[in-house]
Amino acid sequence: MRSIWNGAISFGLVSIPIKLVNATESHSISFRQIHTEDGGRVRYRKVCELEDREITQSEIGKGYEDADGTIIPITDEDLAHLPLPTAKTIEIVAFVPADRIDPLQMDAAYYLQAGGAPAAKPYTLLREALKRSNKVAIAKFALRGRERLGMLRVVEDAIALHGLLWPDEVRAPEGLAPDTKVTVSDKELDLADALMDTLGEIDLDELHDEYREALEEVVAAKAAGEAPPEAPEPARSGKVLDLMAALEKSVREAKESRGEEPGEVRQLPQRKSARAAPKQTGGKKSTAKATPAKKTAAAKKTTAKSTAKSTARSSQGTKKTASAKKTTSAKKTTAKKTTARKRTA
C-alpha cells in the first residue's frame, strides 16, 4: 500500500516516525460521460479565462478567492511554513474512552505504518498502552491543506487513525423528531423486541454490495449484445394502518426466512394418567383414583391377612412346644421304669 503522508506521532517527548496509508478502498463502478448520438467521450478541458487557452497540469496552482473576487495565490512553500506544530506531526492531546466519540464525527480512516526499524519500539509501546488502557487517543494533524482532528485506536497489530469532524461541524438534530405526542404500549414494545430477537445478529463480513453485482451483470450483458436481466417488481409498500399487525407479520416473515416455524399459540393436549383405570362390571367406567372406602377395605384385608399369618405361626410354634414337652415326659417315664426294675433285681 502506498503512503500518502509522512510524518511522526508526538507522544509526550516520544516521537514515532510513521507513514499514513489509506485503510479503505472503493469498489463502486464509475461511468464516463459520452455523447449519446455517437458514443464519443465528453472531456473537461482546463482553460485559462484570461488567455482563453487550454493549459497543462504543471501550470496549475492554488489560489484563494477574496470577498471582492480577487484571487490571492498560495504556493506549496507558503503552506509548508504554516505556524502549526501539526504540519508534519500527529500530536496526541488526550486519551479518552472510546464511547466518548460520537459516530457522527467519524470521517476517513487510515493506517499508521512504523517508519523504519527505529520506530518499531515506540510504535509497539503506544499500541500496547492503548490496548491495556481500553482508551483511544485524540490527536491533531494537518492533511491536504488544513488541520484535522483524529482518533487513534488499535486494529489487530496496527494503529489506525480515524479522521474526526470538529464538534462545530456536526449539526444538531433539531426539529427532526415527531411533533405529535405518541404513546407506545408494552405489547408493541414486546413485539418489536421479538422482531429484533428473530432478526438476531449477523456477521458483517457476509454483507456485500448487491447493487454493484447487479450493475456488473447489466454491463456484461450489454457487452455481449444480450438483453439486460429484468428487474424484479418492487414490493408494494402501503400505508401502515395497524402497527400491531405489521409487527406480527414482520416476526412471522423473519422466522420463515430463517427456516423457523412461525410462532403460534396452541393449546397443549391434556396429559393422560400413568396407570389405566380398572374396568367395572355393569358397563360403568371406574375412576382412576380409589375412593376412601375402597382404600379402607383394602387396608382391612391387608391387616386380616397379616393377623392370620401371625396366628398360624403362633399355633405352629405352640404345637412344636407341646410335642417337645411330650417327648421329654415320655423319656423321663421310661428312665424311671428302668431304674425300678434294676432295684427289684
mmCIF file of C-alpha atoms in Angstrom:
data_model
loop_
_atom_site.group_PDB
_atom_site.id
_atom_site.type_symbol
_atom_site.label_atom_id
_atom_site.label_comp_id
_atom_site.label_asym_id
_atom_site.label_seq_id
_atom_site.Cartn_x
_atom_site.Cartn_y
_atom_site.Cartn_z
ATOM 1 C CA MET A 1 0.000 0.000 0.000
ATOM 2 C CA ARG A 2 1.333 3.404 -0.992
ATOM 3 C CA SER A 3 1.743 6.002 1.736
ATOM 4 C CA ILE A 4 0.008 9.347 1.230
ATOM 5 C CA TRP A 5 1.678 11.285 4.051
ATOM 6 C CA ASN A 6 4.901 11.016 6.026
ATOM 7 C CA GLY A 7 5.379 12.450 9.489
ATOM 8 C CA ALA A 8 5.586 11.470 13.134
ATOM 9 C CA ILE A 9 3.380 10.795 16.157
ATOM 10 C CA SER A 10 4.093 13.118 19.066
ATOM 11 C CA PHE A 11 3.516 11.104 22.257
ATOM 12 C CA GLY A 12 4.749 13.423 25.008
ATOM 13 C CA LEU A 13 8.506 13.634 24.480
ATOM 14 C CA VAL A 14 8.418 10.464 22.365
ATOM 15 C CA SER A 15 8.445 10.896 18.593
ATOM 16 C CA ILE A 16 7.377 7.960 16.394
ATOM 17 C CA PRO A 17 8.138 8.246 12.654
ATOM 18 C CA ILE A 18 5.134 6.932 10.684
ATOM 19 C CA LYS A 19 3.647 6.700 7.209
ATOM 20 C CA LEU A 20 -0.039 7.319 6.547
ATOM 21 C CA VAL A 21 -1.817 4.718 4.387
ATOM 22 C CA ASN A 22 -5.451 4.621 3.251
ATOM 23 C CA ALA A 23 -7.368 1.981 5.247
ATOM 24 C CA THR A 24 -10.342 1.771 2.863
ATOM 25 C CA GLU A 25 -10.920 1.412 -0.870
ATOM 26 C CA SER A 26 -13.898 1.979 -3.110
ATOM 27 C CA HIS A 27 -15.342 -0.821 -5.255
ATOM 28 C CA SER A 28 -18.077 1.266 -6.841
ATOM 29 C CA ILE A 29 -18.472 1.241 -10.624
ATOM 30 C CA SER A 30 -17.780 4.586 -12.255
ATOM 31 C CA PHE A 31 -19.204 5.810 -15.553
ATOM 32 C CA ARG A 32 -17.845 8.113 -18.238
ATOM 33 C CA GLN A 33 -19.827 10.866 -19.820
ATOM 34 C CA ILE A 34 -20.436 10.233 -23.501
ATOM 35 C CA HIS A 35 -22.125 11.898 -26.449
ATOM 36 C CA THR A 36 -25.416 9.978 -26.825
ATOM 37 C CA GLU A 37 -25.514 10.391 -30.620
ATOM 38 C CA ASP A 38 -22.167 8.809 -31.478
ATOM 39 C CA GLY A 39 -20.814 7.490 -28.130
ATOM 40 C CA GLY A 40 -17.855 9.864 -28.096
ATOM 41 C CA ARG A 41 -16.205 10.705 -24.773
ATOM 42 C CA VAL A 42 -17.078 14.036 -23.193
ATOM 43 C CA ARG A 43 -14.000 15.524 -21.512
ATOM 44 C CA TYR A 44 -13.395 18.572 -19.380
ATOM 45 C CA ARG A 45 -10.633 20.826 -20.508
ATOM 46 C CA LYS A 46 -8.881 23.246 -18.160
ATOM 47 C CA VAL A 47 -8.824 26.615 -19.812
ATOM 48 C CA CYS A 48 -7.353 29.887 -18.560
ATOM 49 C CA GLU A 49 -10.047 32.547 -18.635
ATOM 50 C CA LEU A 50 -7.586 35.371 -19.312
ATOM 51 C CA GLU A 51 -5.718 33.735 -22.171
ATOM 52 C CA ASP A 52 -8.642 31.592 -23.397
ATOM 53 C CA ARG A 53 -6.446 28.557 -23.966
ATOM 54 C CA GLU A 54 -6.082 25.077 -22.525
ATOM 55 C CA ILE A 55 -3.249 24.715 -20.003
ATOM 56 C CA THR A 56 -1.373 21.693 -18.608
ATOM 57 C CA GLN A 57 -1.379 20.394 -15.025
ATOM 58 C CA SER A 58 2.098 21.751 -14.376
ATOM 59 C CA GLU A 59 0.781 25.282 -14.941
ATOM 60 C CA ILE A 60 -1.993 24.973 -12.353
ATOM 61 C CA GLY A 61 -1.545 26.234 -8.790
ATOM 62 C CA LYS A 62 -3.711 27.191 -5.774
ATOM 63 C CA GLY A 63 -5.416 30.482 -5.084
ATOM 64 C CA TYR A 64 -7.814 31.928 -2.513
ATOM 65 C CA GLU A 65 -10.726 33.988 -3.779
ATOM 66 C CA ASP A 66 -11.368 37.040 -1.625
ATOM 67 C CA ALA A 67 -14.799 38.507 -0.942
ATOM 68 C CA ASP A 68 -14.399 41.058 -3.765
ATOM 69 C CA GLY A 69 -13.400 38.348 -6.264
ATOM 70 C CA THR A 70 -9.648 38.979 -6.067
ATOM 71 C CA ILE A 71 -7.545 35.800 -6.345
ATOM 72 C CA ILE A 72 -4.664 35.539 -3.862
ATOM 73 C CA PRO A 73 -2.062 32.957 -4.994
ATOM 74 C CA ILE A 74 -0.987 30.405 -2.355
ATOM 75 C CA THR A 75 2.085 28.291 -3.060
ATOM 76 C CA ASP A 76 3.205 24.980 -1.563
ATOM 77 C CA GLU A 77 6.050 26.873 0.112
ATOM 78 C CA ASP A 78 3.515 29.107 1.854
ATOM 79 C CA LEU A 79 1.698 26.030 3.196
ATOM 80 C CA ALA A 80 4.967 24.413 4.286
ATOM 81 C CA HIS A 81 5.727 27.380 6.550
ATOM 82 C CA LEU A 82 2.407 27.375 8.366
ATOM 83 C CA PRO A 83 2.942 28.176 12.070
ATOM 84 C CA LEU A 84 1.419 24.858 13.132
ATOM 85 C CA PRO A 85 3.139 22.065 15.076
ATOM 86 C CA THR A 86 0.807 19.593 13.346
ATOM 87 C CA ALA A 87 2.056 20.328 9.829
ATOM 88 C CA LYS A 88 4.125 17.116 9.849
ATOM 89 C CA THR A 89 3.164 15.726 13.233
ATOM 90 C CA ILE A 90 0.200 13.838 14.620
ATOM 91 C CA GLU A 91 0.043 15.450 18.046
ATOM 92 C CA ILE A 92 -1.728 13.390 20.716
ATOM 93 C CA VAL A 93 -3.597 15.728 23.066
ATOM 94 C CA ALA A 94 -5.652 13.340 25.240
ATOM 95 C CA PHE A 95 -6.735 9.771 25.941
ATOM 96 C CA VAL A 96 -10.466 9.111 26.391
ATOM 97 C CA PRO A 97 -12.833 6.091 26.481
ATOM 98 C CA ALA A 98 -13.972 5.028 23.027
ATOM 99 C CA ASP A 99 -17.656 5.598 23.853
ATOM 100 C CA ARG A 100 -16.948 9.306 24.258
ATOM 101 C CA ILE A 101 -16.597 9.595 20.474
ATOM 102 C CA ASP A 102 -19.848 10.297 18.646
ATOM 103 C CA PRO A 103 -20.049 8.134 15.477
ATOM 104 C CA LEU A 104 -21.362 11.200 13.646
ATOM 105 C CA GLN A 105 -17.862 12.649 13.895
ATOM 106 C CA MET A 106 -16.210 9.676 12.172
ATOM 107 C CA ASP A 107 -14.575 10.504 8.838
ATOM 108 C CA ALA A 108 -11.967 8.818 6.648
ATOM 109 C CA ALA A 109 -9.799 6.023 8.093
ATOM 110 C CA TYR A 110 -6.054 5.481 7.718
ATOM 111 C CA TYR A 111 -3.440 3.012 8.917
ATOM 112 C CA LEU A 112 -0.258 4.233 10.575
ATOM 113 C CA GLN A 113 2.842 2.320 9.498
ATOM 114 C CA ALA A 114 6.051 2.464 11.519
ATOM 115 C CA GLY A 115 8.669 4.431 9.600
ATOM 116 C CA GLY A 116 11.649 2.098 9.743
ATOM 117 C CA ALA A 117 13.350 -0.002 12.424
ATOM 118 C CA PRO A 118 13.935 2.846 14.938
ATOM 119 C CA ALA A 119 10.169 3.441 15.090
ATOM 120 C CA ALA A 120 9.312 -0.188 15.942
ATOM 121 C CA LYS A 121 9.884 0.120 19.714
ATOM 122 C CA PRO A 122 7.913 3.344 20.389
ATOM 123 C CA TYR A 123 5.211 2.245 17.921
ATOM 124 C CA THR A 124 4.717 -1.022 19.814
ATOM 125 C CA LEU A 125 4.782 0.830 23.136
ATOM 126 C CA LEU A 126 1.945 3.138 22.076
ATOM 127 C CA ARG A 127 -0.073 0.256 20.645
ATOM 128 C CA GLU A 128 0.192 -1.849 23.809
ATOM 129 C CA ALA A 129 -0.565 1.156 26.026
ATOM 130 C CA LEU A 130 -3.767 1.784 24.058
ATOM 131 C CA LYS A 131 -4.725 -1.887 24.372
ATOM 132 C CA ARG A 132 -4.204 -2.054 28.112
ATOM 133 C CA SER A 133 -5.984 1.217 28.858
ATOM 134 C CA ASN A 134 -9.029 0.399 26.671
ATOM 135 C CA LYS A 135 -8.908 4.007 25.521
ATOM 136 C CA VAL A 136 -8.390 5.885 22.275
ATOM 137 C CA ALA A 137 -6.028 8.766 21.644
ATOM 138 C CA ILE A 138 -7.332 12.133 20.436
ATOM 139 C CA ALA A 139 -4.889 13.892 18.146
ATOM 140 C CA LYS A 140 -4.483 16.838 15.799
ATOM 141 C CA PHE A 141 -2.833 16.608 12.395
ATOM 142 C CA ALA A 142 -2.622 18.582 9.154
ATOM 143 C CA LEU A 143 -3.562 16.906 5.876
ATOM 144 C CA ARG A 144 -4.458 18.296 2.442
ATOM 145 C CA GLY A 145 -4.136 21.906 3.397
ATOM 146 C CA ARG A 146 -5.987 22.028 6.698
ATOM 147 C CA GLU A 147 -5.694 20.915 10.313
ATOM 148 C CA ARG A 148 -7.850 17.985 11.281
ATOM 149 C CA LEU A 149 -8.994 16.158 14.398
ATOM 150 C CA GLY A 150 -8.267 12.463 14.680
ATOM 151 C CA MET A 151 -8.667 9.379 16.834
ATOM 152 C CA LEU A 152 -6.017 6.680 17.211
ATOM 153 C CA ARG A 153 -7.096 3.131 18.064
ATOM 154 C CA VAL A 154 -5.681 -0.376 17.743
ATOM 155 C CA VAL A 155 -6.788 -2.620 14.865
ATOM 156 C CA GLU A 156 -5.232 -6.085 15.233
ATOM 157 C CA ASP A 157 -1.473 -5.352 15.371
ATOM 158 C CA ALA A 158 -1.607 -1.903 13.789
ATOM 159 C CA ILE A 159 -2.603 1.593 14.868
ATOM 160 C CA ALA A 160 -5.437 3.162 12.895
ATOM 161 C CA LEU A 161 -6.157 6.862 12.562
ATOM 162 C CA HIS A 162 -9.770 7.940 12.087
ATOM 163 C CA GLY A 163 -10.332 11.458 10.913
ATOM 164 C CA LEU A 164 -12.921 13.244 13.035
ATOM 165 C CA LEU A 165 -15.092 16.187 12.213
ATOM 166 C CA TRP A 166 -14.713 19.144 14.510
ATOM 167 C CA PRO A 167 -17.582 19.364 17.015
ATOM 168 C CA ASP A 168 -18.951 22.523 15.357
ATOM 169 C CA GLU A 169 -19.150 20.667 12.027
ATOM 170 C CA VAL A 170 -21.782 18.226 13.324
ATOM 171 C CA ARG A 171 -25.321 19.504 13.077
ATOM 172 C CA ALA A 172 -27.786 19.105 15.941
ATOM 173 C CA PRO A 173 -30.957 17.100 15.078
ATOM 174 C CA GLU A 174 -33.270 19.957 15.949
ATOM 175 C CA GLY A 175 -36.854 19.769 14.686
ATOM 176 C CA LEU A 176 -36.489 16.256 13.284
ATOM 177 C CA ALA A 177 -38.342 14.281 15.970
ATOM 178 C CA PRO A 178 -42.132 13.855 15.562
ATOM 179 C CA ASP A 179 -44.072 16.861 16.815
ATOM 180 C CA THR A 180 -47.153 14.859 17.783
ATOM 181 C CA LYS A 181 -47.287 13.051 21.102
ATOM 182 C CA VAL A 182 -47.146 9.289 20.595
ATOM 183 C CA THR A 183 -47.685 6.574 23.204
ATOM 184 C CA VAL A 184 -46.136 3.143 22.662
ATOM 185 C CA SER A 185 -47.725 0.234 24.530
ATOM 186 C CA ASP A 186 -45.835 -2.557 26.276
ATOM 187 C CA LYS A 187 -47.300 -5.108 23.852
ATOM 188 C CA GLU A 188 -45.949 -3.168 20.876
ATOM 189 C CA LEU A 189 -42.543 -2.999 22.530
ATOM 190 C CA ASP A 190 -42.687 -6.755 23.181
ATOM 191 C CA LEU A 191 -43.395 -7.411 19.500
ATOM 192 C CA ALA A 192 -40.589 -5.071 18.483
ATOM 193 C CA ASP A 193 -38.244 -6.954 20.835
ATOM 194 C CA ALA A 194 -39.417 -10.264 19.369
ATOM 195 C CA LEU A 195 -38.694 -8.970 15.854
ATOM 196 C CA MET A 196 -35.224 -7.831 16.927
ATOM 197 C CA ASP A 197 -34.521 -11.223 18.516
ATOM 198 C CA THR A 198 -35.751 -13.042 15.407
ATOM 199 C CA LEU A 199 -33.576 -10.999 13.080
ATOM 200 C CA GLY A 200 -30.714 -11.550 15.530
ATOM 201 C CA GLU A 201 -27.114 -10.708 14.753
ATOM 202 C CA ILE A 202 -25.124 -11.082 11.551
ATOM 203 C CA ASP A 203 -21.515 -11.408 10.560
ATOM 204 C CA LEU A 204 -20.707 -8.142 8.797
ATOM 205 C CA ASP A 205 -18.251 -9.997 6.528
ATOM 206 C CA GLU A 206 -21.238 -11.735 4.923
ATOM 207 C CA LEU A 207 -22.726 -8.459 3.680
ATOM 208 C CA HIS A 208 -21.947 -7.360 0.129
ATOM 209 C CA ASP A 209 -22.968 -4.731 -2.403
ATOM 210 C CA GLU A 210 -25.878 -6.299 -4.307
ATOM 211 C CA TYR A 211 -26.403 -3.149 -6.356
ATOM 212 C CA ARG A 212 -22.841 -3.321 -7.715
ATOM 213 C CA GLU A 213 -23.251 -7.026 -8.566
ATOM 214 C CA ALA A 214 -26.492 -6.344 -10.435
ATOM 215 C CA LEU A 215 -24.830 -3.453 -12.267
ATOM 216 C CA GLU A 216 -21.947 -5.719 -13.328
ATOM 217 C CA GLU A 217 -24.488 -8.182 -14.760
ATOM 218 C CA VAL A 218 -26.087 -5.403 -16.791
ATOM 219 C CA VAL A 219 -22.701 -4.259 -18.135
ATOM 220 C CA ALA A 220 -21.696 -7.844 -19.013
ATOM 221 C CA ALA A 221 -24.985 -8.460 -20.810
ATOM 222 C CA LYS A 222 -24.703 -5.229 -22.805
ATOM 223 C CA ALA A 223 -21.095 -6.030 -23.732
ATOM 224 C CA ALA A 224 -22.177 -9.464 -25.007
ATOM 225 C CA GLY A 225 -25.035 -7.975 -27.022
ATOM 226 C CA GLU A 226 -27.659 -9.604 -24.824
ATOM 227 C CA ALA A 227 -30.707 -8.130 -23.192
ATOM 228 C CA PRO A 228 -30.085 -6.985 -19.643
ATOM 229 C CA PRO A 229 -31.753 -9.044 -16.892
ATOM 230 C CA GLU A 230 -35.207 -7.946 -15.876
ATOM 231 C CA ALA A 231 -35.565 -6.281 -12.533
ATOM 232 C CA PRO A 232 -37.983 -7.879 -10.061
ATOM 233 C CA GLU A 233 -41.129 -5.952 -9.302
ATOM 234 C CA PRO A 234 -40.696 -3.873 -6.176
ATOM 235 C CA ALA A 235 -42.831 -4.814 -3.213
ATOM 236 C CA ARG A 236 -45.855 -2.631 -2.753
ATOM 237 C CA SER A 237 -45.449 -0.516 0.312
ATOM 238 C CA GLY A 238 -48.867 0.544 1.513
ATOM 239 C CA LYS A 239 -49.684 2.784 4.382
ATOM 240 C CA VAL A 240 -49.328 1.054 7.725
ATOM 241 C CA LEU A 241 -52.737 1.204 9.342
ATOM 242 C CA ASP A 242 -52.265 -1.356 12.126
ATOM 243 C CA LEU A 243 -48.846 -1.263 13.780
ATOM 244 C CA MET A 244 -49.505 -4.425 15.804
ATOM 245 C CA ALA A 245 -50.472 -6.397 12.694
ATOM 246 C CA ALA A 246 -47.421 -5.114 10.838
ATOM 247 C CA LEU A 247 -45.126 -6.157 13.702
ATOM 248 C CA GLU A 248 -46.693 -9.614 13.955
ATOM 249 C CA LYS A 249 -46.394 -10.119 10.196
ATOM 250 C CA SER A 250 -42.766 -8.964 10.290
ATOM 251 C CA VAL A 251 -41.952 -11.503 13.013
ATOM 252 C CA ARG A 252 -43.598 -14.319 11.015
ATOM 253 C CA GLU A 253 -41.798 -13.385 7.793
ATOM 254 C CA ALA A 254 -38.458 -13.078 9.577
ATOM 255 C CA LYS A 255 -38.856 -16.558 11.094
ATOM 256 C CA GLU A 256 -39.906 -18.046 7.759
ATOM 257 C CA SER A 257 -36.896 -16.502 6.026
ATOM 258 C CA ARG A 258 -34.641 -18.211 8.586
ATOM 259 C CA GLY A 259 -36.408 -21.545 8.156
ATOM 260 C CA GLU A 260 -38.035 -21.421 11.556
ATOM 261 C CA GLU A 261 -41.586 -22.405 12.395
ATOM 262 C CA PRO A 262 -43.825 -19.347 12.749
ATOM 263 C CA GLY A 263 -44.785 -18.855 16.358
ATOM 264 C CA GLU A 264 -48.434 -19.767 17.003
ATOM 265 C CA VAL A 265 -50.259 -20.127 20.312
ATOM 266 C CA ARG A 266 -51.662 -23.642 20.568
ATOM 267 C CA GLN A 267 -53.363 -25.430 23.443
ATOM 268 C CA LEU A 268 -51.379 -28.357 24.758
ATOM 269 C CA PRO A 269 -53.214 -31.751 24.941
ATOM 270 C CA GLN A 270 -54.226 -32.945 28.403
ATOM 271 C CA ARG A 271 -51.868 -35.422 29.993
ATOM 272 C CA LYS A 272 -53.171 -38.982 30.432
ATOM 273 C CA SER A 273 -52.901 -40.880 33.719
ATOM 274 C CA ALA A 274 -49.846 -43.113 34.042
ATOM 275 C CA ARG A 275 -51.980 -46.134 35.108
ATOM 276 C CA ALA A 276 -55.098 -47.246 33.301
ATOM 277 C CA ALA A 277 -58.192 -47.401 35.488
ATOM 278 C CA PRO A 278 -59.675 -50.915 36.030
ATOM 279 C CA LYS A 279 -62.943 -51.678 34.319
ATOM 280 C CA GLN A 280 -66.093 -52.178 36.408
ATOM 281 C CA THR A 281 -68.819 -54.656 35.717
ATOM 282 C CA GLY A 282 -72.151 -53.426 34.645
ATOM 283 C CA GLY A 283 -70.794 -51.171 31.867
ATOM 284 C CA LYS A 284 -69.816 -48.293 34.165
ATOM 285 C CA LYS A 285 -66.373 -46.721 33.960
ATOM 286 C CA SER A 286 -64.378 -46.662 37.134
ATOM 287 C CA THR A 287 -62.476 -43.588 38.201
ATOM 288 C CA ALA A 288 -58.681 -43.517 38.121
ATOM 289 C CA LYS A 289 -58.406 -42.664 41.792
ATOM 290 C CA ALA A 290 -59.555 -45.065 44.546
ATOM 291 C CA THR A 291 -62.266 -43.815 46.886
ATOM 292 C CA PRO A 292 -61.605 -43.602 50.619
ATOM 293 C CA ALA A 293 -63.989 -46.555 51.241
ATOM 294 C CA LYS A 294 -62.016 -48.774 48.866
ATOM 295 C CA LYS A 295 -58.771 -47.712 50.452
ATOM 296 C CA THR A 296 -60.182 -48.673 53.922
ATOM 297 C CA ALA A 297 -61.387 -52.076 52.685
ATOM 298 C CA ALA A 298 -58.009 -52.789 51.137
ATOM 299 C CA ALA A 299 -56.291 -51.821 54.365
ATOM 300 C CA LYS A 300 -58.603 -54.144 56.366
ATOM 301 C CA LYS A 301 -57.877 -57.047 54.030
ATOM 302 C CA THR A 302 -54.163 -56.493 54.388
ATOM 303 C CA THR A 303 -54.454 -56.384 58.215
ATOM 304 C CA ALA A 304 -56.551 -59.555 58.281
ATOM 305 C CA LYS A 305 -54.031 -61.409 56.128
ATOM 306 C CA SER A 306 -51.169 -60.283 58.386
ATOM 307 C CA THR A 307 -53.106 -61.378 61.534
ATOM 308 C CA ALA A 308 -53.914 -64.779 60.026
ATOM 309 C CA LYS A 309 -50.273 -65.350 59.144
ATOM 310 C CA SER A 310 -49.154 -64.355 62.661
ATOM 311 C CA THR A 311 -51.784 -66.670 64.232
ATOM 312 C CA ALA A 312 -50.715 -69.575 62.063
ATOM 313 C CA ARG A 313 -47.099 -69.044 63.003
ATOM 314 C CA SER A 314 -48.026 -68.891 66.726
ATOM 315 C CA SER A 315 -50.082 -72.099 66.542
ATOM 316 C CA GLN A 316 -47.282 -73.879 64.765
ATOM 317 C CA GLY A 317 -44.880 -72.761 67.491
ATOM 318 C CA THR A 318 -47.279 -73.934 70.222
ATOM 319 C CA LYS A 319 -47.689 -77.350 68.579
ATOM 320 C CA LYS A 320 -43.917 -77.741 68.347
ATOM 321 C CA THR A 321 -43.514 -76.850 72.047
ATOM 322 C CA ALA A 322 -46.228 -79.300 73.128
ATOM 323 C CA SER A 323 -44.692 -82.080 71.102
ATOM 324 C CA ALA A 324 -41.311 -81.395 72.612
ATOM 325 C CA LYS A 325 -42.762 -81.485 76.140
ATOM 326 C CA LYS A 326 -44.484 -84.876 75.467
ATOM 327 C CA THR A 327 -41.235 -86.352 74.192
ATOM 328 C CA THR A 328 -39.336 -85.198 77.281
ATOM 329 C CA SER A 329 -42.045 -86.574 79.594
ATOM 330 C CA ALA A 330 -42.008 -89.928 77.849
ATOM 331 C CA LYS A 331 -38.246 -90.165 78.181
ATOM 332 C CA LYS A 332 -38.446 -89.453 81.914
ATOM 333 C CA THR A 333 -41.110 -92.138 82.442
ATOM 334 C CA THR A 334 -39.045 -94.747 80.623
ATOM 335 C CA ALA A 335 -35.984 -93.885 82.712
ATOM 336 C CA LYS A 336 -37.930 -94.314 85.961
ATOM 337 C CA LYS A 337 -39.267 -97.730 84.939
ATOM 338 C CA THR A 338 -35.769 -98.936 84.087
ATOM 339 C CA THR A 339 -34.403 -97.819 87.478
ATOM 340 C CA ALA A 340 -37.199 -99.617 89.352
ATOM 341 C CA ARG A 341 -36.529 -102.873 87.516
ATOM 342 C CA LYS A 342 -32.850 -102.736 88.431
ATOM 343 C CA ARG A 343 -33.610 -102.236 92.130
ATOM 344 C CA THR A 344 -36.050 -105.204 92.214
ATOM 345 C CA ALA A 345 -33.478 -107.458 90.661
#
